[in-house]
Each structure stands twice: as structure tokens, then as C-alpha cells.
Amino acid sequence: MTSTARPSGRNQTSRVVRHQMYIGGRFEDALSGGTLEVYDPATEGVIATCPAGDAKDVDRAVRAATSAFYGGWRKVTAQERGRVLLRLADRIRARRGELAELETRNSGKPIVEAEYDMDDTATCFEYYGGLATKINGEVLPVPAEAMAFALREPVGVAGQIIPWNYPLLMAAWKIAPALAAGCTVVLKPAEQTPLSILALAQDFEAVGIPPGVVNIVTGDGPGAGAPLVVHPDVRKIAFTGSAEVGKLIMRAAADQLKRVSLELGGKSPNIFFNDADFENAVDGALFGTFINQGEVCSAGSRVLVQRDIYRKFIDAAAAKAKTIKLGNGLDRETKMGPLVSSEQRDRVVRYLEIGRGEGKLAVGGGIPKALDWGWYVEPTIFYDVDNSATIAQEEIFGPVMSVIPFTDEAEAIRIANATPYGLAAAVWTRDIFKAFRVVKALEAGIVWVNHMQPTFVEAPWGGYKASGFGRELGHWAVEEYLETKQVFINLDEKPIGWY
Ligand code: ADP
Ligand code: MG
């Protein structure tokens, strides 16, 4: 149903590299011997294979992580854990070009964006390298002849499942705080994009990560993700991905009352008042929606525009969207690459078909004809979309913007919050009073004013409502990997004398 008028079959141009996963400090095949194909979304060719891990491989990895945790990692000082993370940050900086190119080849994203991702990845490890030595307990003011304190202890083995949109950065967001907290890790990358984290794993031992402390199990969701969630020795699951899989994970974890943190989808509003800097607003709408081909959980895909500037805004946004250069992400001129997979492209194309019945098309709306290969979708803007429409309510995860008009501040807030999700939001205005009123009224875990998407490791990241719970980044992420132990010490030497 993908309406592509292209040659069928594969554009197989490169050598297929056979990768192994990383368990207990060694690169290993799946016990079953099974493999998955890994693609270049720009050529549709297979560039690699990785092991199709299953429950047996997950079990091996969890055993390695468990013995690493009890066998020594718990005794490694916070200073040394911090140094390990700092050394890993240095390695990422040293390998920036190579890792960015690999990320682009595997995910499709423009190389310039992949380079930003590598910088953010290094910064993330660096931040948690510094934070490792600042995880303190508290002394509590209990009465008289006693002393009490709260100890912070690592939860143990953390299971981590990540998506394909920011492959290495999402791995860093999960691995870095877990190691800072003193946990060991079994991470399952998305089956579409395992290459960058496997490449980084080559450096784990050299930077001082002992065998078993970080394990990477490749495989698909049902095959490798599901058994990780229900493994009895995994104490905590951190997941970033779709709401649909988030629900499955929460249900599966319930049987063992396992801790979960979930960073799920969004349908984030990007609100433009008539007093916003117009040129910036248009740019911000496109950037907020189309960065990373729109494959962003915090994409500002619902663009709310005040009626006074509505028509002008649509015309300007459409004109600018037409100039976005699509192409192979490895080309430095490329502003938008292909979507990650044919499945994702087909999914987005289905939404484009729905959108034609729900709104008016300002630009895009299909598969670009000029490119022979690659899972591209044109940057697309629908307008006159009702907030209750499917394209305004469901996360598309592609370059599709729905523009919705509003009359006043109250209506903007009402529309903005009328979604099951609550990940992010942005507001554009030069009126500081209005900006802060709207900030306070928005039900979202992240609110930007006069920008959208800038993300800093110091600041908390996560959603309200159906966008999940728990927070990543900053000191908040470390909390997700810590237990709190209350310790009470009786200082009164006389017998208790109750019975
Ligand atoms: P998408 O459908 O866009 O690929 P998903 O939420 O399915 O997004 O994928 C995010 C991550 O969740 C991937 O690593 C995927 O393999 C994993 N996953 C998918 N299904 C399951 C499942 N049933 N249990 C655990 N992990 C899963
Ligand atoms: Mg899925």
C-alpha cells in the first residue's frame, strides 16, 4: 500500500558486516545462531547483521550483570565509576566522526545532526561521570538517643530497552546514570539500529568497564525485549518507545512488581501567538516538527497558531518547507534524511492518507519522486485540522505537521492539553506575562519558551499523562536507579524494658 513507483528489490551496494552482541565482556553470537538484517535507510541495502538474541541470550547477559554487580562493581568507588564514565566520554569525542557516520548510515539522519548527537552523548557520560561522586544519603533529625540516616544504594541489574531514533544518545541516557548509581546493565537496542552502541562497546573494557557491567543484547522486541522485562534477576526496567509497548511492559512487569520507568510518545503542542517574532516562529515550527525527520518523541507536531497570523504562517511555513533538502544523510547539504525503515515509512504514508480526509494540504503529502532509493517522506503540513482528528491525536513519528487555529489564550491552552499525551510543549510570544501563564497551564513534562527541542543533560526529561513516568537526565535519572535504605541506630545503652 506504500504507493511507491520505484524499482522493487534491494539496492545492495555495500559489504554486509556481521556483528556480534556484547555479553560478559565478550562479543558473542546468539546461542540460536539466528541473525537480523540491519539496513541503510538511504539505500535500502543491508549493511550488517546482528545476532537475533532471545530469552537464552538475555539470561546469559543477566547472569553476567548479576555476577558483575555482586562480584565487584558494588565495591568500586564512586570516584572510579565517575572516571570510567569520563574516559568513555573522551573515547566518544575521539571517535566522533566515525560514530556519527555509522549513526547516519544506520538511522538515516543527517550527518550534521548525528554529529550533534555524538557531542550530546559524550556530554551525557561526562555529566554522570561528575555526578557519580555526588550521590549522598541524608542524616535525619530523629529524637534524642538515636541517630537515623537514609542510605542510597543501587537497585542492582537494570534492564534497558531503547528506540531507534537517537540510537547512541538513548543508550547514553540510560547507561550513564545507571553506572553512576552503581548498577550493572543489560541494554537492548532497537533491532533497526544496533550498530553505534555495538561500536562503542569495543571501548568498554579499555575505559575500565569490567566485564558484565554493561551488556548489549541485540534482538527484536518480542524475542529479546520481552524476556528482559520478565527476567527475575532484573530489578528495574527503563524503557523508551511507543505507548503501545510501554503498556505491554508495565503489564509484564506487574507480575514481579518490578520497578519501571517509561518515556513514551507525545503529540506535543507548539503554540504561536500573534506577538511572536514571526520569522523565528516559522523556523521554530519547522525545526520543532521536522528535526530528525520528525522521528522525535517530543516533536511539536501540533502547531497551534493564533488566527490573526494563521494564513500568513501557513504560507510562510509551506514555502520554507519546500526548500528542505532531502537526501542521503551522509551528504552534508542534506537537511532531512529517510525514515528509519520501510515499516516506518509505510506507517507515516498511512497517516498521510488519513490526513487528506482530515485537513487541507499545504505542502508535501507523499513520497518524493526525485529519489530512487531510500525510505523518504516529504515534509508535510496539513492545516485546518481539528484537534480531535486522528492526525492531531496520534503520534505519527514522521515529518508531518498539523496546523490548528485558535482565537485566544484560553482556547490555546484548552487545545494544547486536549491529548492523552503530555511529553513536551512550546509557546512563542514576546509577552512575558502570557508566556508564564501558559507555561503554568500546560500539562507537559517539558515546556520551551521561544524555542523547541533544545535538550540539556542537566534538565529533567519525561512526560505527564500517557507520555510515561519517571524522569531521565539530570539528577532525576539517577533516582530511577537507586533504592533508599532507612537506618536507625539506638544510642541508648539501657535495656528497652518493654516486656
Ligand atoms: P517502534 O514500533 O516504533 O519500533 P517500539 O516501541 O516497538 O517502537 O520499540 C521500542 C523498543 O521496544 C525497541 O527496542 C523494541 O525492540 C522494543 N520492544 C518492542 N516490543 C517489545 C516487547 N513486547 N517487549 C519489550 N520490548 C519491546
Ligand atoms: Mg513496535
Coordinates of C-alpha atoms and ligand atoms in Angstrom, one line a residue, residues 164 191-192 242 244-245, ligand 2:
W164 CA 15.9 3.7 17.0
E191 CA 16.6 -4.0 16.2
Q192 CA 16.8 -1.4 13.5
S242 CA 5.9 3.6 21.9
E244 CA 1.7 0.5 22.9
V245 CA 4.9 -1.3 24.0
Ligands
MG2 MG 6.9 -1.6 17.6

